[in-house]
mmCIF file of C-alpha atoms in Angstrom:
data_model
loop_
_atom_site.group_PDB
_atom_site.id
_atom_site.type_symbol
_atom_site.label_atom_id
_atom_site.label_comp_id
_atom_site.label_asym_id
_atom_site.label_seq_id
_atom_site.Cartn_x
_atom_site.Cartn_y
_atom_site.Cartn_z
ATOM 1 C CA MET A 1 -26.516 -13.266 -26.351
ATOM 2 C CA PRO A 2 -22.694 -13.429 -26.268
ATOM 3 C CA ARG A 3 -21.093 -13.505 -22.839
ATOM 4 C CA GLN A 4 -19.543 -10.352 -21.498
ATOM 5 C CA SER A 5 -15.781 -10.232 -21.834
ATOM 6 C CA ILE A 6 -13.219 -9.239 -19.215
ATOM 7 C CA LEU A 7 -9.459 -8.944 -18.958
ATOM 8 C CA ILE A 8 -7.376 -9.914 -15.933
ATOM 9 C CA ALA A 9 -4.349 -7.662 -16.285
ATOM 10 C CA ARG A 10 -1.915 -9.563 -14.031
ATOM 11 C CA ALA A 11 -1.543 -13.087 -12.667
ATOM 12 C CA ILE A 12 -3.965 -13.895 -9.823
ATOM 13 C CA SER A 13 -5.048 -16.967 -7.864
ATOM 14 C CA PRO A 14 -6.212 -19.704 -10.284
ATOM 15 C CA GLU A 15 -9.295 -20.321 -8.138
ATOM 16 C CA VAL A 16 -10.462 -16.752 -8.760
ATOM 17 C CA VAL A 17 -9.815 -17.100 -12.497
ATOM 18 C CA ASP A 18 -12.015 -20.218 -12.476
ATOM 19 C CA PHE A 19 -14.714 -18.303 -10.581
ATOM 20 C CA LEU A 20 -14.715 -15.518 -13.148
ATOM 21 C CA ARG A 21 -14.927 -18.028 -16.017
ATOM 22 C CA GLN A 22 -18.287 -19.093 -14.628
ATOM 23 C CA HIS A 23 -19.584 -15.605 -15.434
ATOM 24 C CA PHE A 24 -17.560 -14.178 -18.307
ATOM 25 C CA ASP A 25 -15.407 -14.770 -21.338
ATOM 26 C CA VAL A 26 -12.088 -14.329 -19.509
ATOM 27 C CA HIS A 27 -8.775 -13.217 -21.012
ATOM 28 C CA THR A 28 -5.898 -13.731 -18.605
ATOM 29 C CA ASN A 29 -2.275 -12.760 -18.119
ATOM 30 C CA GLN A 30 -1.076 -15.670 -15.985
ATOM 31 C CA ASP A 31 2.419 -15.207 -17.447
ATOM 32 C CA ASP A 32 2.301 -11.904 -15.501
ATOM 33 C CA VAL A 33 3.692 -9.710 -18.253
ATOM 34 C CA VAL A 34 3.688 -6.005 -17.406
ATOM 35 C CA TRP A 35 2.091 -4.395 -20.452
ATOM 36 C CA SER A 36 2.801 -0.918 -21.727
ATOM 37 C CA PRO A 37 -0.154 1.513 -21.749
ATOM 38 C CA GLU A 38 -0.521 0.919 -25.480
ATOM 39 C CA GLU A 39 -0.537 -2.867 -25.041
ATOM 40 C CA LEU A 40 -3.090 -2.599 -22.251
ATOM 41 C CA ALA A 41 -5.383 -0.448 -24.400
ATOM 42 C CA GLN A 42 -5.068 -2.923 -27.260
ATOM 43 C CA ARG A 43 -5.929 -5.894 -25.048
ATOM 44 C CA LEU A 44 -8.898 -4.010 -23.601
ATOM 45 C CA GLN A 45 -10.577 -3.628 -26.970
ATOM 46 C CA SER A 46 -14.128 -5.054 -26.792
ATOM 47 C CA LYS A 47 -13.743 -5.803 -23.069
ATOM 48 C CA ASP A 48 -16.554 -4.935 -20.686
ATOM 49 C CA GLY A 49 -14.441 -5.047 -17.545
ATOM 50 C CA VAL A 50 -10.899 -5.376 -16.299
ATOM 51 C CA LEU A 51 -9.343 -6.604 -13.057
ATOM 52 C CA THR A 52 -6.290 -4.458 -12.364
ATOM 53 C CA THR A 53 -3.474 -4.138 -9.860
ATOM 54 C CA GLY A 54 -1.609 -0.946 -9.035
ATOM 55 C CA SER A 55 0.628 -1.299 -12.092
ATOM 56 C CA GLN A 56 -2.045 -0.442 -14.685
ATOM 57 C CA THR A 57 -2.806 3.238 -15.209
ATOM 58 C CA ILE A 58 -6.423 3.990 -16.029
ATOM 59 C CA ASN A 59 -6.661 7.487 -17.471
ATOM 60 C CA ALA A 60 -8.706 9.530 -19.941
ATOM 61 C CA ALA A 61 -6.670 8.412 -22.961
ATOM 62 C CA LEU A 62 -7.174 4.734 -22.199
ATOM 63 C CA LEU A 63 -10.884 5.193 -21.508
ATOM 64 C CA ALA A 64 -11.354 7.021 -24.812
ATOM 65 C CA ALA A 65 -9.582 4.176 -26.612
ATOM 66 C CA CYS A 66 -11.798 1.535 -24.941
ATOM 67 C CA PRO A 67 -15.408 2.704 -25.429
ATOM 68 C CA GLN A 68 -16.943 -0.610 -24.338
ATOM 69 C CA LEU A 69 -15.187 -0.687 -20.950
ATOM 70 C CA LYS A 70 -17.684 -0.337 -18.107
ATOM 71 C CA VAL A 71 -15.865 -1.282 -14.913
ATOM 72 C CA VAL A 72 -12.292 -1.312 -13.611
ATOM 73 C CA SER A 73 -11.837 -3.402 -10.466
ATOM 74 C CA ASN A 74 -8.599 -2.810 -8.577
ATOM 75 C CA MET A 75 -7.119 -5.668 -6.547
ATOM 76 C CA ALA A 76 -5.781 -3.233 -3.927
ATOM 77 C CA VAL A 77 -7.080 -0.858 -1.332
ATOM 78 C CA GLY A 78 -5.175 2.025 -2.941
ATOM 79 C CA TYR A 79 -6.204 3.278 -6.369
ATOM 80 C CA ASN A 80 -3.754 6.021 -7.230
ATOM 81 C CA ASN A 81 -3.417 4.267 -10.597
ATOM 82 C CA PHE A 82 -6.961 5.509 -11.332
ATOM 83 C CA ASP A 83 -7.750 8.931 -12.726
ATOM 84 C CA VAL A 84 -11.018 8.957 -10.804
ATOM 85 C CA PRO A 85 -12.431 12.194 -12.296
ATOM 86 C CA ALA A 86 -11.750 10.887 -15.805
ATOM 87 C CA MET A 87 -13.430 7.567 -15.001
ATOM 88 C CA THR A 88 -16.423 9.324 -13.486
ATOM 89 C CA ALA A 89 -16.807 11.632 -16.480
ATOM 90 C CA ALA A 90 -16.486 8.685 -18.873
ATOM 91 C CA GLY A 91 -19.200 6.714 -17.052
ATOM 92 C CA VAL A 92 -16.810 3.954 -15.919
ATOM 93 C CA GLN A 93 -17.242 2.371 -12.512
ATOM 94 C CA GLY A 94 -14.111 2.007 -10.402
ATOM 95 C CA THR A 95 -13.781 -0.297 -7.401
ATOM 96 C CA ASN A 96 -11.060 -1.230 -4.928
ATOM 97 C CA ALA A 97 -10.397 -3.990 -2.386
ATOM 98 C CA PRO A 98 -10.320 -2.599 1.166
ATOM 99 C CA ASP A 99 -10.884 -4.374 4.484
ATOM 100 C CA VAL A 100 -9.753 -7.860 3.407
ATOM 101 C CA LEU A 101 -6.090 -6.881 3.801
ATOM 102 C CA THR A 102 -6.338 -4.761 6.947
ATOM 103 C CA GLU A 103 -5.034 -7.202 9.546
ATOM 104 C CA THR A 104 -2.364 -8.755 7.334
ATOM 105 C CA THR A 105 -1.009 -5.334 6.374
ATOM 106 C CA ALA A 106 -1.077 -4.134 9.970
ATOM 107 C CA ASP A 107 0.868 -7.280 10.964
ATOM 108 C CA PHE A 108 3.495 -6.517 8.371
ATOM 109 C CA GLY A 109 3.695 -2.848 9.292
ATOM 110 C CA PHE A 110 4.469 -3.808 12.849
ATOM 111 C CA ALA A 111 6.934 -6.468 11.716
ATOM 112 C CA LEU A 112 8.731 -3.847 9.611
ATOM 113 C CA LEU A 113 8.771 -1.472 12.585
ATOM 114 C CA MET A 114 10.360 -4.122 14.790
ATOM 115 C CA ALA A 115 12.902 -5.186 12.173
ATOM 116 C CA THR A 116 13.899 -1.561 11.703
ATOM 117 C CA ALA A 117 14.062 -0.690 15.394
ATOM 118 C CA ARG A 118 16.073 -3.793 16.264
ATOM 119 C CA ARG A 119 18.367 -3.592 13.205
ATOM 120 C CA VAL A 120 17.475 -7.077 12.009
ATOM 121 C CA THR A 121 18.456 -6.647 8.349
ATOM 122 C CA GLU A 122 21.657 -4.772 9.110
ATOM 123 C CA SER A 123 22.804 -7.397 11.610
ATOM 124 C CA GLU A 124 21.914 -10.290 9.303
ATOM 125 C CA HIS A 125 24.036 -8.806 6.513
ATOM 126 C CA TYR A 126 26.903 -8.455 9.007
ATOM 127 C CA LEU A 127 26.580 -12.093 10.047
ATOM 128 C CA ARG A 128 26.299 -13.434 6.494
ATOM 129 C CA ALA A 129 29.422 -11.513 5.518
ATOM 130 C CA GLY A 130 31.371 -13.433 8.148
ATOM 131 C CA LEU A 131 32.098 -10.304 10.185
ATOM 132 C CA TRP A 132 30.705 -11.535 13.526
ATOM 133 C CA LYS A 133 33.747 -12.495 15.617
ATOM 134 C CA GLU A 134 32.739 -11.647 19.177
ATOM 135 C CA TRP A 135 29.948 -10.395 21.435
ATOM 136 C CA ARG A 136 29.897 -6.718 22.386
ATOM 137 C CA TYR A 137 27.493 -4.875 24.675
ATOM 138 C CA ASP A 138 26.644 -2.408 21.881
ATOM 139 C CA LEU A 139 26.678 -4.792 18.909
ATOM 140 C CA PHE A 140 23.739 -3.652 16.762
ATOM 141 C CA ALA A 141 22.031 -2.139 19.772
ATOM 142 C CA GLY A 142 18.773 -0.741 18.453
ATOM 143 C CA SER A 143 15.740 1.126 19.735
ATOM 144 C CA GLU A 144 13.187 0.020 22.304
ATOM 145 C CA VAL A 145 9.773 -0.886 20.976
ATOM 146 C CA HIS A 146 7.837 -1.710 24.139
ATOM 147 C CA GLY A 147 6.955 1.372 26.161
ATOM 148 C CA SER A 148 8.065 3.769 23.412
ATOM 149 C CA THR A 149 5.956 6.359 21.573
ATOM 150 C CA LEU A 150 4.333 5.232 18.345
ATOM 151 C CA GLY A 151 3.270 7.951 15.908
ATOM 152 C CA ILE A 152 0.871 7.058 13.100
ATOM 153 C CA ILE A 153 0.144 9.361 10.176
ATOM 154 C CA GLY A 154 -3.027 8.104 8.488
ATOM 155 C CA MET A 155 -5.450 6.541 10.934
ATOM 156 C CA GLY A 156 -7.716 4.457 8.729
ATOM 157 C CA ARG A 157 -8.375 0.786 9.359
ATOM 158 C CA ILE A 158 -4.748 -0.264 8.892
ATOM 159 C CA GLY A 159 -3.448 2.584 11.020
ATOM 160 C CA GLN A 160 -5.901 1.619 13.744
ATOM 161 C CA GLY A 161 -4.712 -1.988 13.508
ATOM 162 C CA ILE A 162 -1.111 -0.891 14.038
ATOM 163 C CA ALA A 163 -2.158 1.346 16.927
ATOM 164 C CA LYS A 164 -3.899 -1.552 18.674
ATOM 165 C CA ARG A 165 -0.879 -3.801 18.243
ATOM 166 C CA GLY A 166 1.372 -1.156 19.714
ATOM 167 C CA ALA A 167 -0.855 -0.068 22.571
ATOM 168 C CA HIS A 168 -2.254 -3.415 23.653
ATOM 169 C CA GLY A 169 0.637 -5.684 22.738
ATOM 170 C CA PHE A 170 3.684 -3.556 23.504
ATOM 171 C CA GLY A 171 2.451 -0.951 25.968
ATOM 172 C CA MET A 172 3.301 1.862 23.572
ATOM 173 C CA LYS A 173 2.002 5.392 23.895
ATOM 174 C CA VAL A 174 0.142 6.015 20.628
ATOM 175 C CA VAL A 175 -0.262 9.409 19.001
ATOM 176 C CA TYR A 176 -1.728 9.960 15.564
ATOM 177 C CA HIS A 177 -2.372 12.584 12.934
ATOM 178 C CA ASN A 178 -5.135 12.225 10.389
ATOM 179 C CA ARG A 179 -7.163 14.355 7.986
ATOM 180 C CA SER A 180 -10.055 14.051 10.432
ATOM 181 C CA ARG A 181 -10.052 13.078 14.081
ATOM 182 C CA LEU A 182 -11.405 9.672 15.113
ATOM 183 C CA THR A 183 -14.427 9.335 17.356
ATOM 184 C CA GLN A 184 -13.792 9.171 21.077
ATOM 185 C CA ALA A 185 -14.825 5.516 21.024
ATOM 186 C CA LEU A 186 -12.248 4.631 18.360
ATOM 187 C CA GLU A 187 -9.544 6.645 20.104
ATOM 188 C CA ALA A 188 -10.265 4.735 23.308
ATOM 189 C CA GLU A 189 -10.206 1.415 21.448
ATOM 190 C CA CYS A 190 -6.828 2.245 19.956
ATOM 191 C CA LYS A 191 -5.561 4.026 23.109
ATOM 192 C CA ALA A 192 -4.533 6.814 20.752
ATOM 193 C CA SER A 193 -4.294 10.595 21.142
ATOM 194 C CA TYR A 194 -4.732 13.074 18.309
ATOM 195 C CA VAL A 195 -1.852 15.522 17.816
ATOM 196 C CA SER A 196 -0.611 17.871 15.110
ATOM 197 C CA LYS A 197 1.774 16.519 12.516
ATOM 198 C CA GLU A 198 4.542 18.670 13.950
ATOM 199 C CA GLU A 199 3.973 17.377 17.490
ATOM 200 C CA LEU A 200 3.937 13.788 16.252
ATOM 201 C CA LEU A 201 7.211 14.166 14.388
ATOM 202 C CA LYS A 202 8.908 15.769 17.403
ATOM 203 C CA THR A 203 7.745 13.259 20.004
ATOM 204 C CA ALA A 204 7.387 9.846 18.315
ATOM 205 C CA ASP A 205 10.081 7.206 18.632
ATOM 206 C CA HIS A 206 8.633 5.330 15.664
ATOM 207 C CA VAL A 207 6.670 7.060 12.892
ATOM 208 C CA VAL A 208 4.480 4.848 10.700
ATOM 209 C CA LEU A 209 2.929 6.133 7.477
ATOM 210 C CA VAL A 210 -0.407 4.614 6.439
ATOM 211 C CA LEU A 211 -2.043 7.403 4.438
ATOM 212 C CA PRO A 212 -3.314 7.210 0.850
ATOM 213 C CA PHE A 213 -1.367 8.760 -1.993
ATOM 214 C CA THR A 214 -2.893 11.950 -3.356
ATOM 215 C CA PRO A 215 -1.223 14.943 -4.993
ATOM 216 C CA GLU A 216 -1.623 16.760 -1.662
ATOM 217 C CA ASN A 217 0.076 13.922 0.228
ATOM 218 C CA ARG A 218 3.097 13.719 -2.061
ATOM 219 C CA HIS A 219 6.269 14.110 -0.004
ATOM 220 C CA THR A 220 4.361 14.302 3.271
ATOM 221 C CA ILE A 221 7.765 13.388 4.665
ATOM 222 C CA GLY A 222 10.638 15.344 3.155
ATOM 223 C CA ALA A 223 13.854 16.920 4.387
ATOM 224 C CA ALA A 224 12.067 19.449 6.608
ATOM 225 C CA GLU A 225 9.935 16.785 8.298
ATOM 226 C CA LEU A 226 12.874 14.419 8.786
ATOM 227 C CA ALA A 227 14.774 17.230 10.494
ATOM 228 C CA GLN A 228 11.921 17.571 13.017
ATOM 229 C CA MET A 229 12.197 13.925 14.086
ATOM 230 C CA LYS A 230 14.338 12.630 16.926
ATOM 231 C CA PRO A 231 17.811 11.454 15.873
ATOM 232 C CA THR A 232 16.930 8.148 17.573
ATOM 233 C CA ALA A 233 13.603 7.778 15.712
ATOM 234 C CA THR A 234 12.636 5.353 12.967
ATOM 235 C CA LEU A 235 10.359 5.935 9.968
ATOM 236 C CA ILE A 236 8.183 3.183 8.478
ATOM 237 C CA ASN A 237 6.369 3.555 5.136
ATOM 238 C CA ILE A 238 3.740 0.953 4.195
ATOM 239 C CA ALA A 239 1.516 3.532 2.490
ATOM 240 C CA ARG A 240 2.495 4.368 -1.078
ATOM 241 C CA GLY A 241 5.633 5.437 -2.880
ATOM 242 C CA GLY A 242 5.754 9.218 -3.162
ATOM 243 C CA ILE A 243 4.488 9.802 0.369
ATOM 244 C CA VAL A 244 8.187 10.025 1.292
ATOM 245 C CA ASP A 245 10.855 11.953 -0.582
ATOM 246 C CA ASP A 246 13.159 8.955 -1.004
ATOM 247 C CA ALA A 247 16.190 11.041 -1.982
ATOM 248 C CA ALA A 248 15.832 13.208 1.130
ATOM 249 C CA LEU A 249 15.341 10.108 3.271
ATOM 250 C CA ALA A 250 18.514 8.468 1.970
ATOM 251 C CA GLN A 251 20.439 11.627 2.781
ATOM 252 C CA ALA A 252 18.921 11.796 6.274
ATOM 253 C CA LEU A 253 19.780 8.152 6.942
ATOM 254 C CA ARG A 254 23.365 8.650 5.839
ATOM 255 C CA ALA A 255 23.695 11.764 7.987
ATOM 256 C CA LYS A 256 22.002 9.989 10.948
ATOM 257 C CA THR A 257 19.339 12.698 11.069
ATOM 258 C CA ILE A 258 17.128 9.768 12.047
ATOM 259 C CA ALA A 259 18.278 6.358 13.227
ATOM 260 C CA ALA A 260 16.717 4.069 10.634
ATOM 261 C CA ALA A 261 13.847 3.484 8.205
ATOM 262 C CA GLY A 262 11.764 0.572 6.980
ATOM 263 C CA LEU A 263 10.240 0.858 3.510
ATOM 264 C CA ASP A 264 7.818 -1.416 1.684
ATOM 265 C CA VAL A 265 6.944 1.139 -1.014
ATOM 266 C CA PHE A 266 9.009 3.462 -3.170
ATOM 267 C CA GLU A 267 8.767 6.357 -5.595
ATOM 268 C CA GLY A 268 8.742 4.945 -9.117
ATOM 269 C CA GLU A 269 8.633 1.343 -7.930
ATOM 270 C CA PRO A 270 9.744 -1.263 -8.806
ATOM 271 C CA ALA A 271 12.735 1.014 -9.252
ATOM 272 C CA VAL A 272 14.328 2.013 -5.937
ATOM 273 C CA HIS A 273 16.311 5.211 -5.452
ATOM 274 C CA PRO A 274 19.946 4.064 -5.761
ATOM 275 C CA ASP A 275 21.043 5.967 -2.647
ATOM 276 C CA LEU A 276 18.676 3.855 -0.520
ATOM 277 C CA LEU A 277 20.568 0.757 -1.651
ATOM 278 C CA THR A 278 23.855 2.049 -0.260
ATOM 279 C CA VAL A 279 22.839 3.066 3.274
ATOM 280 C CA PRO A 280 22.937 0.283 5.867
ATOM 281 C CA ASN A 281 20.291 1.611 8.279
ATOM 282 C CA VAL A 282 17.234 0.881 6.155
ATOM 283 C CA VAL A 283 15.082 -2.238 5.807
ATOM 284 C CA LEU A 284 13.771 -2.644 2.247
ATOM 285 C CA THR A 285 10.953 -4.970 1.153
ATOM 286 C CA PRO A 286 9.297 -5.216 -2.301
ATOM 287 C CA HIS A 287 5.720 -4.028 -1.594
ATOM 288 C CA ILE A 288 4.680 -7.192 0.244
ATOM 289 C CA ALA A 289 2.671 -5.839 3.192
ATOM 290 C CA SER A 290 -0.460 -7.722 2.115
ATOM 291 C CA ALA A 291 1.433 -10.762 0.843
ATOM 292 C CA THR A 292 -0.042 -13.834 2.408
ATOM 293 C CA MET A 293 -1.726 -16.296 0.085
ATOM 294 C CA THR A 294 -4.959 -16.085 2.052
ATOM 295 C CA THR A 295 -5.104 -12.306 1.845
ATOM 296 C CA ARG A 296 -4.023 -12.014 -1.786
ATOM 297 C CA ARG A 297 -6.711 -14.544 -2.708
ATOM 298 C CA ALA A 298 -9.288 -12.558 -0.750
ATOM 299 C CA MET A 299 -8.237 -9.347 -2.516
ATOM 300 C CA ALA A 300 -8.625 -10.998 -5.915
ATOM 301 C CA GLN A 301 -11.988 -12.475 -4.916
ATOM 302 C CA LEU A 302 -13.323 -9.089 -3.824
ATOM 303 C CA ALA A 303 -12.168 -7.578 -7.106
ATOM 304 C CA ALA A 304 -13.898 -10.440 -8.931
ATOM 305 C CA ASP A 305 -17.088 -9.995 -6.903
ATOM 306 C CA ASN A 306 -17.145 -6.328 -7.877
ATOM 307 C CA LEU A 307 -16.859 -7.246 -11.565
ATOM 308 C CA VAL A 308 -19.708 -9.748 -11.277
ATOM 309 C CA ALA A 309 -21.909 -7.226 -9.474
ATOM 310 C CA VAL A 310 -21.370 -4.302 -11.825
ATOM 311 C CA LEU A 311 -21.618 -6.269 -15.067
ATOM 312 C CA GLY A 312 -24.678 -8.013 -13.638
ATOM 313 C CA GLY A 313 -26.401 -4.668 -13.189
ATOM 314 C CA GLN A 314 -25.896 -4.498 -9.426
ATOM 315 C CA ALA A 315 -24.088 -2.014 -7.186
ATOM 316 C CA PRO A 316 -20.437 -2.863 -6.473
ATOM 317 C CA ARG A 317 -19.438 -3.855 -2.958
ATOM 318 C CA THR A 318 -16.620 -1.309 -2.727
ATOM 319 C CA PRO A 319 -17.029 1.567 -5.220
ATOM 320 C CA VAL A 320 -14.552 4.418 -5.482
ATOM 321 C CA ASN A 321 -16.701 6.673 -7.662
ATOM 322 C CA GLN A 322 -20.219 7.347 -8.881
ATOM 323 C CA PRO A 323 -20.071 7.370 -12.704
ATOM 324 C CA ASP A 324 -21.781 10.130 -14.634
ATOM 325 C CA ALA A 325 -25.230 8.762 -15.488
ATOM 326 C CA ALA A 326 -25.394 10.042 -19.056
ATOM 327 C CA ALA A 327 -21.890 8.817 -19.917
ATOM 328 C CA ARG A 328 -22.598 5.493 -18.265
ATOM 329 C CA ALA A 329 -25.763 5.047 -20.345
ATOM 330 C CA LEU A 330 -23.734 5.514 -23.528
ATOM 331 C CA ARG A 331 -21.272 2.793 -22.534
ATOM 332 C CA TRP A 332 -24.090 0.401 -21.730
ATOM 333 C CA ALA A 333 -26.088 1.177 -24.879
#
């Protein structure tokens, strides 16, 4: 029998490509070209599976154009590039890559918080421009981190990791808001207290966003929410673009409605709202919260393991849906 065929839609660790070649006929994109939806559909013809990143949209039109496709394995914990109902109805298994990036992403979230609070980027630009001539008591004086109040919206594994870093490492008071409240044991472990979103915005010195993108979560932070925050507060987004209204945030930063922001994700990325590029009190990074070589390799390996499991007739390690049985049978016929 011919080997099953898969597509790797973006460049990944060569070791993981070699691993997949032990199991499948592998078509790669190590030149890392970002394909249009039409190009992706064309390259997916006769493919049984695909390893994706967040930049490939999997929707009903693509699934209809690729009747042999059985599994889509996302190399990310988020999967807002998936139309999950369409995949389920079409009998296509979707998977993601949680857990392996939790600690690395929490590290980066806290690093972004500290860089924002202590005005690291703003002061570096000042120094590089040759503007530093003398010491002043208020030169780039920022916000305290230790002993301050940390507010986390989205208290999954990454949010819990940030809470522990703040509470145990910096003596921060941690408050959180989540779709559902944590168990008492987890709250005690994180030294975190559950509050309403409104209370969190009013009381937190640093607000960190770690919630998934859904239509309901779009613009969780907009002009109204920014106006509820302290003028000395910072906002950190390591969740997904679209959680924050970037235009409203740029306006709030310029008006000093809040003190500063740190953003790793953006609406419409890799495009960045032009107004965010002209305000000094924002730290901008290009979606690199999980970017260590060890973690990115682990993410790719988990995505690869899911492909091997599903196309080998086994349950995936980290499914995001349960495909319709009848539709799935047709794809496997």
